[in-house]
Amino acid sequence: MAKKQSKWLWASAGLTYLFLYLPLVIVVLYSFNDSRLNAEWVGFTLKWYQKLFHNEKMLTAAGNSLLIGIIASFFATILGTLAGIALHKYKLRLLPFLVLTPIAIPELLMGVSLVIFFVIVNQLIGILELGFVTILLSHIAFCIGFVAIVVRARMQGMDDSLVEAARDLGATPFQAFRLITLPVIKPGIIAGALMAFTLSIDDFVITFFTAGAGASMLPLEIYSMIKIAVTPEVNAVSSLLMLLTLALIVIASKVSPSALRANG
């Protein structure tokens, strides 16, 4: 009986993974299709990648997305780490609500609320028009919660008596944090930073609302390209974005165990 249940479990798991990853495989495969339409396979070619790398508009959008992703993940990691430590240290009922609400609310609602906020601020002080800065601030705002969750989970596995022992031995609060707390939560900080970068570079809804008329971002460019049809050039962009995401996952899986061994 147990063997039969195991077969059904493996079968259901296999179908689930097939449903999840088969479309991704098709996207990568058809990025090499020698036809402008994705209706049928014609032949192998690299011209869509060559065309993509000569598309200045797409390269500019990719550069803007990478820049915002790096800056947003940097500040979101700092603020999210502090928020995660505060969530673990201070048992205030309002604090989790403030930190985690941007994660819980729908992106559509958050996008609308942010654009209304930026418009009101711009009307009051006149220096915050929709564009690069508003996109950056929006990405920092919704990435903080994700970093805080990861860091908080890492903090829950930490022995607080180590910090207390360091303080008893004469360490200052900063020294105790740098020598005890920071090495322990470093894997969580790295994972949170990579997650924030991935979420930032991949976000469409919030970027769409806060970008303004002249902003050029990668998700918006991809959206404008698929309004007519999904061409192999779109598949090529998606494949490269997928490759970047997988590379970040591999880096996170390599760095975190190394940090854990170093702390051990």
Short mmCIF file of C-alpha atoms in Angstrom, two decimals:
data_model
loop_
_atom_site.label_atom_id
_atom_site.label_comp_id
_atom_site.label_asym_id
_atom_site.label_seq_id
_atom_site.Cartn_x
_atom_site.Cartn_y
_atom_site.Cartn_z
CA MET A 1 0.00 0.00 0.00
CA ALA A 2 2.80 2.37 0.94
CA LYS A 3 4.62 1.58 -2.32
CA LYS A 4 1.48 2.39 -4.33
CA GLN A 5 1.06 5.69 -2.52
CA SER A 6 4.71 6.50 -3.22
CA LYS A 7 4.17 5.96 -6.96
CA TRP A 8 1.14 8.26 -6.94
CA LEU A 9 3.16 10.86 -5.03
CA TRP A 10 6.01 10.74 -7.53
CA ALA A 11 3.57 10.88 -10.44
CA SER A 12 1.74 13.92 -9.06
CA ALA A 13 5.04 15.65 -8.28
CA GLY A 14 6.31 14.93 -11.80
CA LEU A 15 3.15 16.36 -13.40
CA THR A 16 3.37 19.44 -11.21
CA TYR A 17 6.98 20.13 -12.13
CA LEU A 18 6.19 19.45 -15.79
CA PHE A 19 3.39 22.02 -15.66
CA LEU A 20 5.72 24.56 -14.04
CA TYR A 21 8.85 24.13 -16.15
CA LEU A 22 7.63 22.98 -19.57
CA PRO A 23 6.50 26.51 -20.58
CA LEU A 24 9.92 27.85 -19.60
CA VAL A 25 11.64 25.21 -21.73
CA ILE A 26 9.39 26.13 -24.67
CA VAL A 27 10.24 29.84 -24.27
CA VAL A 28 13.98 29.09 -24.38
CA LEU A 29 13.62 26.66 -27.28
CA TYR A 30 11.62 29.06 -29.45
CA SER A 31 14.09 31.88 -28.83
CA PHE A 32 16.27 29.97 -31.35
CA ASN A 33 13.43 29.51 -33.87
CA ASP A 34 14.20 30.80 -37.36
CA SER A 35 10.75 32.31 -37.78
CA ARG A 36 9.16 35.52 -36.59
CA LEU A 37 6.04 33.62 -35.55
CA ASN A 38 5.99 31.03 -32.80
CA ALA A 39 3.38 28.92 -34.53
CA GLU A 40 5.81 26.22 -35.68
CA TRP A 41 9.48 25.30 -35.53
CA VAL A 42 11.33 26.27 -38.73
CA GLY A 43 15.01 25.94 -37.86
CA PHE A 44 17.80 26.91 -35.50
CA THR A 45 19.17 30.46 -35.48
CA LEU A 46 20.90 32.98 -33.25
CA LYS A 47 19.69 36.05 -35.12
CA TRP A 48 17.14 37.01 -32.46
CA TYR A 49 19.88 37.30 -29.85
CA GLN A 50 22.00 39.30 -32.31
CA LYS A 51 19.06 41.56 -33.02
CA LEU A 52 18.41 41.93 -29.32
CA PHE A 53 22.00 43.00 -28.57
CA HIS A 54 21.74 45.66 -31.28
CA ASN A 55 18.42 46.99 -29.98
CA GLU A 56 19.48 50.20 -28.23
CA LYS A 57 16.04 50.79 -26.76
CA MET A 58 15.98 47.35 -25.16
CA LEU A 59 19.56 47.68 -23.92
CA THR A 60 18.75 51.03 -22.33
CA ALA A 61 15.70 49.53 -20.62
CA ALA A 62 17.76 46.58 -19.37
CA GLY A 63 20.44 48.93 -18.05
CA ASN A 64 17.85 51.01 -16.20
CA SER A 65 16.28 47.89 -14.67
CA LEU A 66 19.68 46.56 -13.56
CA LEU A 67 20.64 49.92 -12.04
CA ILE A 68 17.37 50.25 -10.15
CA GLY A 69 17.58 46.60 -9.07
CA ILE A 70 21.08 47.07 -7.63
CA ILE A 71 20.29 50.33 -5.83
CA ALA A 72 16.89 49.17 -4.58
CA SER A 73 18.25 45.85 -3.31
CA PHE A 74 21.11 47.65 -1.53
CA PHE A 75 18.88 50.01 0.44
CA ALA A 76 16.13 47.41 0.91
CA THR A 77 18.69 44.99 2.35
CA ILE A 78 19.93 47.54 4.88
CA LEU A 79 16.45 48.66 5.96
CA GLY A 80 15.02 45.12 5.77
CA THR A 81 17.83 43.73 7.91
CA LEU A 82 17.19 46.37 10.57
CA ALA A 83 13.46 45.66 10.34
CA GLY A 84 14.01 41.90 10.67
CA ILE A 85 16.17 42.40 13.76
CA ALA A 86 13.53 44.72 15.24
CA LEU A 87 10.77 42.20 14.53
CA HIS A 88 12.73 39.57 16.44
CA LYS A 89 13.85 41.79 19.30
CA TYR A 90 10.79 43.95 19.95
CA LYS A 91 7.45 42.16 20.33
CA LEU A 92 5.27 45.07 19.24
CA ARG A 93 1.96 44.25 17.59
CA LEU A 94 2.07 47.24 15.25
CA LEU A 95 5.59 46.59 13.95
CA PRO A 96 4.84 43.40 11.96
CA PHE A 97 1.81 45.14 10.47
CA LEU A 98 3.90 48.08 9.27
CA VAL A 99 6.73 45.96 7.87
CA LEU A 100 4.74 43.14 6.26
CA THR A 101 1.75 45.05 4.87
CA PRO A 102 3.50 45.91 1.55
CA ILE A 103 3.89 42.15 0.99
CA ALA A 104 0.34 41.23 1.89
CA ILE A 105 -1.56 43.84 -0.13
CA PRO A 106 -2.07 43.25 -3.88
CA GLU A 107 0.51 44.89 -6.13
CA LEU A 108 -2.27 46.63 -8.04
CA LEU A 109 -3.44 48.36 -4.87
CA MET A 110 0.10 49.27 -3.86
CA GLY A 111 0.84 50.65 -7.32
CA VAL A 112 -2.25 52.85 -7.27
CA SER A 113 -1.54 54.09 -3.74
CA LEU A 114 2.08 54.90 -4.60
CA VAL A 115 1.25 56.85 -7.74
CA ILE A 116 -1.38 58.87 -5.84
CA PHE A 117 1.15 59.55 -3.09
CA PHE A 118 3.84 60.68 -5.54
CA VAL A 119 1.39 62.92 -7.42
CA ILE A 120 0.30 64.60 -4.16
CA VAL A 121 3.91 65.07 -3.03
CA ASN A 122 4.83 66.52 -6.42
CA GLN A 123 1.92 68.97 -6.21
CA LEU A 124 3.08 70.10 -2.75
CA ILE A 125 6.84 70.43 -3.31
CA GLY A 126 7.15 70.12 -7.10
CA ILE A 127 10.31 67.99 -7.18
CA LEU A 128 9.03 64.41 -7.38
CA GLU A 129 7.75 63.74 -10.88
CA LEU A 130 7.06 60.19 -11.98
CA GLY A 131 10.23 58.62 -13.33
CA PHE A 132 13.45 56.95 -12.22
CA VAL A 133 13.33 58.21 -8.62
CA THR A 134 9.71 57.19 -8.03
CA ILE A 135 10.37 53.71 -9.43
CA LEU A 136 13.41 53.36 -7.18
CA LEU A 137 11.53 54.47 -4.06
CA SER A 138 8.64 52.13 -4.88
CA HIS A 139 10.93 49.12 -5.34
CA ILE A 140 12.72 49.83 -2.08
CA ALA A 141 9.38 50.10 -0.29
CA PHE A 142 7.99 46.72 -1.39
CA CYS A 143 11.33 44.84 -1.14
CA ILE A 144 11.97 45.76 2.50
CA GLY A 145 9.34 43.34 3.79
CA PHE A 146 10.77 40.37 1.89
CA VAL A 147 14.26 40.99 3.29
CA ALA A 148 12.82 41.46 6.79
CA ILE A 149 11.05 38.09 6.66
CA VAL A 150 14.23 36.23 5.65
CA VAL A 151 16.38 37.98 8.27
CA ARG A 152 13.74 37.47 10.96
CA ALA A 153 13.61 33.74 10.21
CA ARG A 154 17.39 33.61 10.50
CA MET A 155 17.28 35.53 13.80
CA GLN A 156 14.83 33.03 15.29
CA GLY A 157 17.46 30.29 14.99
CA MET A 158 20.05 32.36 16.83
CA ASP A 159 20.99 31.85 20.49
CA ASP A 160 20.46 35.26 22.14
CA SER A 161 22.64 34.22 25.07
CA LEU A 162 25.71 34.63 22.83
CA VAL A 163 25.04 38.35 22.54
CA GLU A 164 24.41 38.62 26.27
CA ALA A 165 27.69 36.81 26.98
CA ALA A 166 29.58 39.17 24.68
CA ARG A 167 28.05 42.17 26.46
CA ASP A 168 29.00 40.70 29.84
CA LEU A 169 32.59 40.37 28.63
CA GLY A 170 32.75 44.07 27.84
CA ALA A 171 31.73 44.26 24.20
CA THR A 172 29.84 47.35 23.10
CA PRO A 173 26.42 46.90 21.43
CA PHE A 174 28.01 47.54 18.03
CA GLN A 175 30.82 45.06 18.67
CA ALA A 176 28.33 42.42 19.78
CA PHE A 177 26.32 43.00 16.62
CA ARG A 178 29.38 42.95 14.32
CA LEU A 179 31.07 39.92 15.87
CA ILE A 180 28.09 37.81 16.96
CA THR A 181 24.81 38.77 15.31
CA LEU A 182 26.01 39.77 11.84
CA PRO A 183 27.96 36.56 11.05
CA VAL A 184 24.97 34.46 12.15
CA ILE A 185 22.40 36.32 10.02
CA LYS A 186 24.74 36.84 7.04
CA PRO A 187 23.20 33.97 4.99
CA GLY A 188 19.77 35.51 5.53
CA ILE A 189 21.02 38.94 4.49
CA ILE A 190 22.55 37.54 1.30
CA ALA A 191 19.40 35.59 0.46
CA GLY A 192 17.25 38.64 1.15
CA ALA A 193 19.43 40.86 -1.05
CA LEU A 194 19.24 38.42 -3.96
CA MET A 195 15.49 38.10 -3.51
CA ALA A 196 15.08 41.88 -3.47
CA PHE A 197 17.15 42.23 -6.66
CA THR A 198 15.14 39.54 -8.44
CA LEU A 199 11.80 41.03 -7.40
CA SER A 200 12.91 44.51 -8.42
CA ILE A 201 14.21 43.66 -11.88
CA ASP A 202 11.17 41.47 -12.60
CA ASP A 203 8.39 43.74 -11.27
CA PHE A 204 5.84 45.05 -13.76
CA VAL A 205 2.70 46.23 -11.94
CA ILE A 206 4.27 48.73 -9.54
CA THR A 207 6.76 49.85 -12.19
CA PHE A 208 3.91 50.43 -14.65
CA PHE A 209 2.11 52.76 -12.25
CA THR A 210 5.13 54.72 -11.03
CA ALA A 211 7.22 54.94 -14.20
CA GLY A 212 5.67 57.96 -15.83
CA ALA A 213 5.70 58.71 -19.55
CA GLY A 214 9.42 58.80 -20.33
CA ALA A 215 10.78 55.97 -18.20
CA SER A 216 12.27 52.99 -20.03
CA MET A 217 12.26 49.77 -18.01
CA LEU A 218 12.76 46.17 -19.12
CA PRO A 219 9.34 44.78 -18.00
CA LEU A 220 7.60 47.72 -19.71
CA GLU A 221 9.55 47.18 -22.93
CA ILE A 222 8.69 43.48 -22.94
CA TYR A 223 5.04 44.36 -22.37
CA SER A 224 5.07 46.78 -25.30
CA MET A 225 6.64 44.11 -27.52
CA ILE A 226 3.98 41.45 -26.80
CA LYS A 227 1.01 43.72 -27.50
CA ILE A 228 1.04 42.54 -31.11
CA ALA A 229 2.55 39.06 -30.82
CA VAL A 230 5.08 37.04 -28.85
CA THR A 231 8.07 37.02 -31.20
CA PRO A 232 11.31 35.04 -30.77
CA GLU A 233 12.99 38.31 -29.74
CA VAL A 234 10.68 38.41 -26.72
CA ASN A 235 11.62 34.80 -26.05
CA ALA A 236 15.30 35.76 -26.22
CA VAL A 237 14.81 38.55 -23.65
CA SER A 238 12.86 36.20 -21.40
CA SER A 239 15.54 33.51 -21.71
CA LEU A 240 18.30 35.91 -20.69
CA LEU A 241 16.22 37.15 -17.77
CA MET A 242 15.62 33.55 -16.75
CA LEU A 243 19.34 32.84 -16.98
CA LEU A 244 20.07 35.80 -14.71
CA THR A 245 17.54 34.55 -12.16
CA LEU A 246 18.99 31.04 -12.19
CA ALA A 247 22.50 32.44 -11.76
CA LEU A 248 21.36 34.36 -8.67
CA ILE A 249 19.80 31.19 -7.27
CA VAL A 250 23.04 29.27 -7.79
CA ILE A 251 25.05 32.06 -6.17
CA ALA A 252 22.70 32.10 -3.17
CA SER A 253 22.95 28.32 -2.79
CA LYS A 254 26.76 28.48 -2.93
CA VAL A 255 27.30 31.51 -0.72
CA SER A 256 24.88 30.64 2.09
CA PRO A 257 26.35 27.20 2.92
CA SER A 258 29.85 28.72 2.80
CA ALA A 259 28.79 31.39 5.28
CA LEU A 260 27.20 28.77 7.49
CA ARG A 261 30.41 26.67 7.49
CA ALA A 262 32.49 29.74 8.28
CA ASN A 263 30.23 30.60 11.22
CA GLY A 264 30.32 27.03 12.44
#
